[in-house]
mmCIF file of C-alpha atoms and ligand atoms in Angstrom:
data_model
loop_
_atom_site.group_PDB
_atom_site.id
_atom_site.type_symbol
_atom_site.label_atom_id
_atom_site.label_comp_id
_atom_site.label_asym_id
_atom_site.label_seq_id
_atom_site.Cartn_x
_atom_site.Cartn_y
_atom_site.Cartn_z
ATOM 1 C CA UNK A 1 6.591 -44.478 6.695
ATOM 2 C CA UNK A 2 7.060 -41.613 8.562
ATOM 3 C CA UNK A 3 4.854 -38.567 9.071
ATOM 4 C CA UNK A 4 7.405 -35.000 9.979
ATOM 5 C CA UNK A 5 5.278 -32.353 10.596
ATOM 6 C CA UNK A 6 7.195 -29.011 10.671
ATOM 7 C CA UNK A 7 6.327 -26.084 13.321
ATOM 8 C CA UNK A 8 7.418 -22.123 12.461
ATOM 9 C CA UNK A 9 7.195 -20.390 15.487
ATOM 10 C CA UNK A 10 5.980 -17.088 15.191
ATOM 11 C CA UNK A 11 5.764 -14.385 17.687
ATOM 12 C CA UNK A 12 2.932 -11.775 17.431
ATOM 13 C CA UNK A 13 4.294 -8.568 19.067
ATOM 14 C CA UNK A 14 2.722 -4.998 19.479
ATOM 15 C CA UNK A 15 5.390 -2.121 18.401
ATOM 16 C CA UNK A 16 5.348 -1.025 21.590
ATOM 17 C CA UNK A 17 6.370 -4.434 22.815
ATOM 18 C CA UNK A 18 9.496 -4.191 20.180
ATOM 19 C CA UNK A 19 13.000 -3.504 21.772
ATOM 20 C CA UNK A 20 14.500 -0.404 20.638
ATOM 21 C CA UNK A 21 16.724 -1.754 17.925
ATOM 22 C CA UNK A 22 13.755 -3.760 16.206
ATOM 23 C CA UNK A 23 11.506 -0.874 16.299
ATOM 24 C CA UNK A 24 13.933 1.396 14.669
ATOM 25 C CA UNK A 25 14.285 -1.513 11.665
ATOM 26 C CA UNK A 26 10.578 -1.419 11.557
ATOM 27 C CA UNK A 27 10.297 1.990 11.641
ATOM 28 C CA UNK A 28 13.002 2.595 8.341
ATOM 29 C CA UNK A 29 11.197 -0.295 6.550
ATOM 30 C CA UNK A 30 8.054 1.212 6.914
ATOM 31 C CA UNK A 31 9.089 4.262 5.594
ATOM 32 C CA UNK A 32 11.127 2.416 2.598
ATOM 33 C CA UNK A 33 7.660 1.957 1.426
ATOM 34 C CA UNK A 34 7.751 4.851 0.053
ATOM 35 C CA UNK A 35 10.897 4.768 -2.322
ATOM 36 C CA UNK A 36 9.276 1.932 -3.804
ATOM 37 C CA UNK A 37 8.858 2.373 -7.492
ATOM 38 C CA UNK A 38 5.142 0.225 -8.240
ATOM 39 C CA UNK A 39 3.506 1.732 -10.986
ATOM 40 C CA UNK A 40 1.924 -1.296 -11.970
ATOM 41 C CA UNK A 41 1.061 -3.608 -8.522
ATOM 42 C CA UNK A 42 0.829 -0.364 -6.552
ATOM 43 C CA UNK A 43 1.897 -2.702 -3.860
ATOM 44 C CA UNK A 44 4.766 -0.869 -2.415
ATOM 45 C CA UNK A 45 6.977 -2.653 -0.136
ATOM 46 C CA UNK A 46 9.903 -1.626 1.936
ATOM 47 C CA UNK A 47 12.731 -3.967 3.733
ATOM 48 C CA UNK A 48 15.545 -3.092 5.926
ATOM 49 C CA UNK A 49 18.545 -5.104 7.204
ATOM 50 C CA UNK A 50 20.823 -4.510 10.033
ATOM 51 C CA UNK A 51 24.176 -6.152 9.600
ATOM 52 C CA UNK A 52 26.583 -6.528 12.231
ATOM 53 C CA UNK A 53 29.048 -3.641 11.235
ATOM 54 C CA UNK A 54 26.425 -1.238 12.484
ATOM 55 C CA UNK A 55 24.837 -0.051 8.830
ATOM 56 C CA UNK A 56 21.139 -0.581 8.226
ATOM 57 C CA UNK A 57 20.404 -1.177 4.539
ATOM 58 C CA UNK A 58 17.180 -0.779 3.210
ATOM 59 C CA UNK A 59 15.403 -1.641 0.031
ATOM 60 C CA UNK A 60 12.125 -0.862 -1.932
ATOM 61 C CA UNK A 61 10.923 -3.218 -4.486
ATOM 62 C CA UNK A 62 11.213 -1.677 -8.135
ATOM 63 C CA UNK A 63 8.962 -2.753 -11.279
ATOM 64 C CA UNK A 64 9.485 -3.151 -14.711
ATOM 65 C CA UNK A 65 7.751 -2.776 -17.615
ATOM 66 C CA UNK A 66 8.461 -6.157 -18.471
ATOM 67 C CA UNK A 67 6.936 -7.809 -15.086
ATOM 68 C CA UNK A 68 9.655 -10.640 -14.607
ATOM 69 C CA UNK A 69 12.750 -7.374 -14.812
ATOM 70 C CA UNK A 70 11.455 -5.711 -11.290
ATOM 71 C CA UNK A 71 12.981 -6.918 -7.953
ATOM 72 C CA UNK A 72 11.133 -7.488 -4.544
ATOM 73 C CA UNK A 73 12.476 -5.186 -1.379
ATOM 74 C CA UNK A 74 13.890 -7.856 0.254
ATOM 75 C CA UNK A 75 16.413 -8.772 -2.653
ATOM 76 C CA UNK A 76 16.992 -4.840 -3.303
ATOM 77 C CA UNK A 77 17.893 -4.697 -0.176
ATOM 78 C CA UNK A 78 20.039 -7.811 0.689
ATOM 79 C CA UNK A 79 21.802 -7.498 -2.604
ATOM 80 C CA UNK A 80 22.514 -3.887 -1.853
ATOM 81 C CA UNK A 81 23.544 -4.699 1.411
ATOM 82 C CA UNK A 82 26.012 -7.203 -0.344
ATOM 83 C CA UNK A 83 27.428 -5.332 -2.464
ATOM 84 C CA UNK A 84 28.063 -2.296 -0.197
ATOM 85 C CA UNK A 85 29.044 -3.856 3.002
ATOM 86 C CA UNK A 86 30.880 -7.343 1.120
ATOM 87 C CA UNK A 87 31.794 -9.781 4.469
ATOM 88 C CA UNK A 88 29.558 -7.948 6.949
ATOM 89 C CA UNK A 89 26.761 -10.228 8.717
ATOM 90 C CA UNK A 90 23.249 -9.831 8.618
ATOM 91 C CA UNK A 91 21.648 -9.263 12.298
ATOM 92 C CA UNK A 92 17.966 -8.647 11.089
ATOM 93 C CA UNK A 93 15.702 -7.644 8.809
ATOM 94 C CA UNK A 94 12.669 -5.725 8.826
ATOM 95 C CA UNK A 95 9.410 -6.137 6.487
ATOM 96 C CA UNK A 96 6.511 -3.753 5.908
ATOM 97 C CA UNK A 97 4.174 -2.985 2.756
ATOM 98 C CA UNK A 98 1.382 -0.869 2.093
ATOM 99 C CA UNK A 99 -1.792 -1.254 -0.260
ATOM 100 C CA UNK A 100 -3.659 0.304 -2.859
ATOM 101 C CA UNK A 101 -5.831 1.810 -0.052
ATOM 102 C CA UNK A 102 -1.803 3.745 1.126
ATOM 103 C CA UNK A 103 -2.153 2.141 4.346
ATOM 104 C CA UNK A 104 -0.175 -0.594 5.710
ATOM 105 C CA UNK A 105 -1.339 -4.201 5.118
ATOM 106 C CA UNK A 106 -3.253 -5.256 8.238
ATOM 107 C CA UNK A 107 -1.617 -8.799 7.578
ATOM 108 C CA UNK A 108 2.071 -8.582 7.813
ATOM 109 C CA UNK A 109 3.722 -8.967 4.353
ATOM 110 C CA UNK A 110 5.611 -11.939 4.639
ATOM 111 C CA UNK A 111 8.718 -12.704 1.809
ATOM 112 C CA UNK A 112 7.568 -14.522 -1.327
ATOM 113 C CA UNK A 113 9.950 -17.451 -2.459
ATOM 114 C CA UNK A 114 12.450 -16.206 -4.081
ATOM 115 C CA UNK A 115 13.166 -13.707 -1.667
ATOM 116 C CA UNK A 116 13.341 -16.410 1.284
ATOM 117 C CA UNK A 117 15.923 -18.228 -0.918
ATOM 118 C CA UNK A 118 17.909 -14.899 -1.385
ATOM 119 C CA UNK A 119 17.988 -14.151 2.097
ATOM 120 C CA UNK A 120 18.942 -17.825 3.278
ATOM 121 C CA UNK A 121 21.807 -17.709 1.083
ATOM 122 C CA UNK A 122 22.848 -14.479 3.673
ATOM 123 C CA UNK A 123 21.851 -16.039 7.014
ATOM 124 C CA UNK A 124 23.990 -18.993 5.684
ATOM 125 C CA UNK A 125 26.858 -16.437 5.538
ATOM 126 C CA UNK A 126 26.133 -14.948 8.554
ATOM 127 C CA UNK A 127 26.330 -18.376 10.278
ATOM 128 C CA UNK A 128 24.055 -17.456 13.143
ATOM 129 C CA UNK A 129 20.120 -16.716 13.133
ATOM 130 C CA UNK A 130 19.059 -13.717 11.108
ATOM 131 C CA UNK A 131 15.838 -12.831 12.766
ATOM 132 C CA UNK A 132 12.574 -11.362 10.776
ATOM 133 C CA UNK A 133 10.527 -8.716 11.574
ATOM 134 C CA UNK A 134 6.934 -8.377 9.583
ATOM 135 C CA UNK A 135 5.546 -5.570 9.986
ATOM 136 C CA UNK A 136 1.742 -5.175 9.678
ATOM 137 C CA UNK A 137 -0.537 -2.103 10.818
ATOM 138 C CA UNK A 138 -1.015 -3.042 14.291
ATOM 139 C CA UNK A 139 0.856 -6.028 14.738
ATOM 140 C CA UNK A 140 4.800 -7.557 14.105
ATOM 141 C CA UNK A 141 5.332 -11.192 13.361
ATOM 142 C CA UNK A 142 8.849 -11.716 15.003
ATOM 143 C CA UNK A 143 10.409 -15.091 13.339
ATOM 144 C CA UNK A 144 14.006 -16.337 14.562
ATOM 145 C CA UNK A 145 15.483 -17.233 11.515
ATOM 146 C CA UNK A 146 15.304 -16.893 7.972
ATOM 147 C CA UNK A 147 15.196 -21.014 7.436
ATOM 148 C CA UNK A 148 12.107 -21.381 9.769
ATOM 149 C CA UNK A 149 10.282 -19.210 6.658
ATOM 150 C CA UNK A 150 12.002 -21.977 4.281
ATOM 151 C CA UNK A 151 11.626 -25.373 5.808
ATOM 152 C CA UNK A 152 13.478 -28.010 3.520
ATOM 153 C CA UNK A 153 15.771 -25.209 1.975
ATOM 154 C CA UNK A 154 18.113 -26.235 -0.873
ATOM 155 C CA UNK A 155 21.291 -25.617 0.565
ATOM 156 C CA UNK A 156 23.628 -27.008 -1.302
ATOM 157 C CA UNK A 157 24.754 -29.240 -4.165
HETATM 158 N N1 THU B 201 7.057 -7.898 -3.649
HETATM 159 C C1 THU B 201 7.371 -7.554 -2.553
HETATM 160 O O1 THU B 201 8.503 -6.410 -2.620
HETATM 161 N N2 THU B 201 8.215 -7.694 -1.692
HETATM 162 C C2 THU B 201 7.543 -9.386 -1.366
HETATM 163 O O2 THU B 201 7.330 -10.105 0.104
HETATM 164 C C3 THU B 201 6.239 -9.363 -2.043
HETATM 165 C C4 THU B 201 5.918 -8.455 -2.990
HETATM 166 C C5 THU B 201 6.894 -6.884 -4.502
HETATM 167 C C6 THU B 201 6.729 -7.361 -5.923
HETATM 168 C C7 THU B 201 6.013 -6.700 -6.727
HETATM 169 O O3 THU B 201 6.574 -5.323 -6.849
HETATM 170 C C8 THU B 201 4.737 -6.158 -5.524
HETATM 171 O O4 THU B 201 5.317 -6.443 -4.275
HETATM 172 C C9 THU B 201 3.368 -6.933 -5.821
HETATM 173 O O5 THU B 201 3.737 -8.384 -6.133
#
């Protein structure tokens, strides 16, 4: 038997340490938490995706009285990007969240498993790593790729 330890490289940065492009995307993800429709969880998530055609597509979680019919911010953004900019490649995604106190979460909000899988599809389509920025109140976690967030992923059958 052989034991494998899978490491996830996470860079913790302060907002001021981000590049202009990273800061811009972070700002948009934060801004879009206000477009969240979350009357059930009161947890407001925003996502912003930078595409290689220069466009930025944003999303926010949209809940539904039939809970599973709702969707997360990340999937709302990535499907909007796919629908409105077919063929454009993802370059970077930023995610931010506000909790019931209305403040950005101290702990950076990480995408759920289903969103990781959905985002991975677009990273595979892009043919290169898609940087992921998880934005907390005072710190940002930078991950080099979606696949780093989803080790041992299901990618083909
Ligand atoms: N949610 C997101 O939009 N993205 C995440 O990364 C985690 C969770 C949403 C789904 C639901 O509307 C609310 O947050 C509570 O789970």
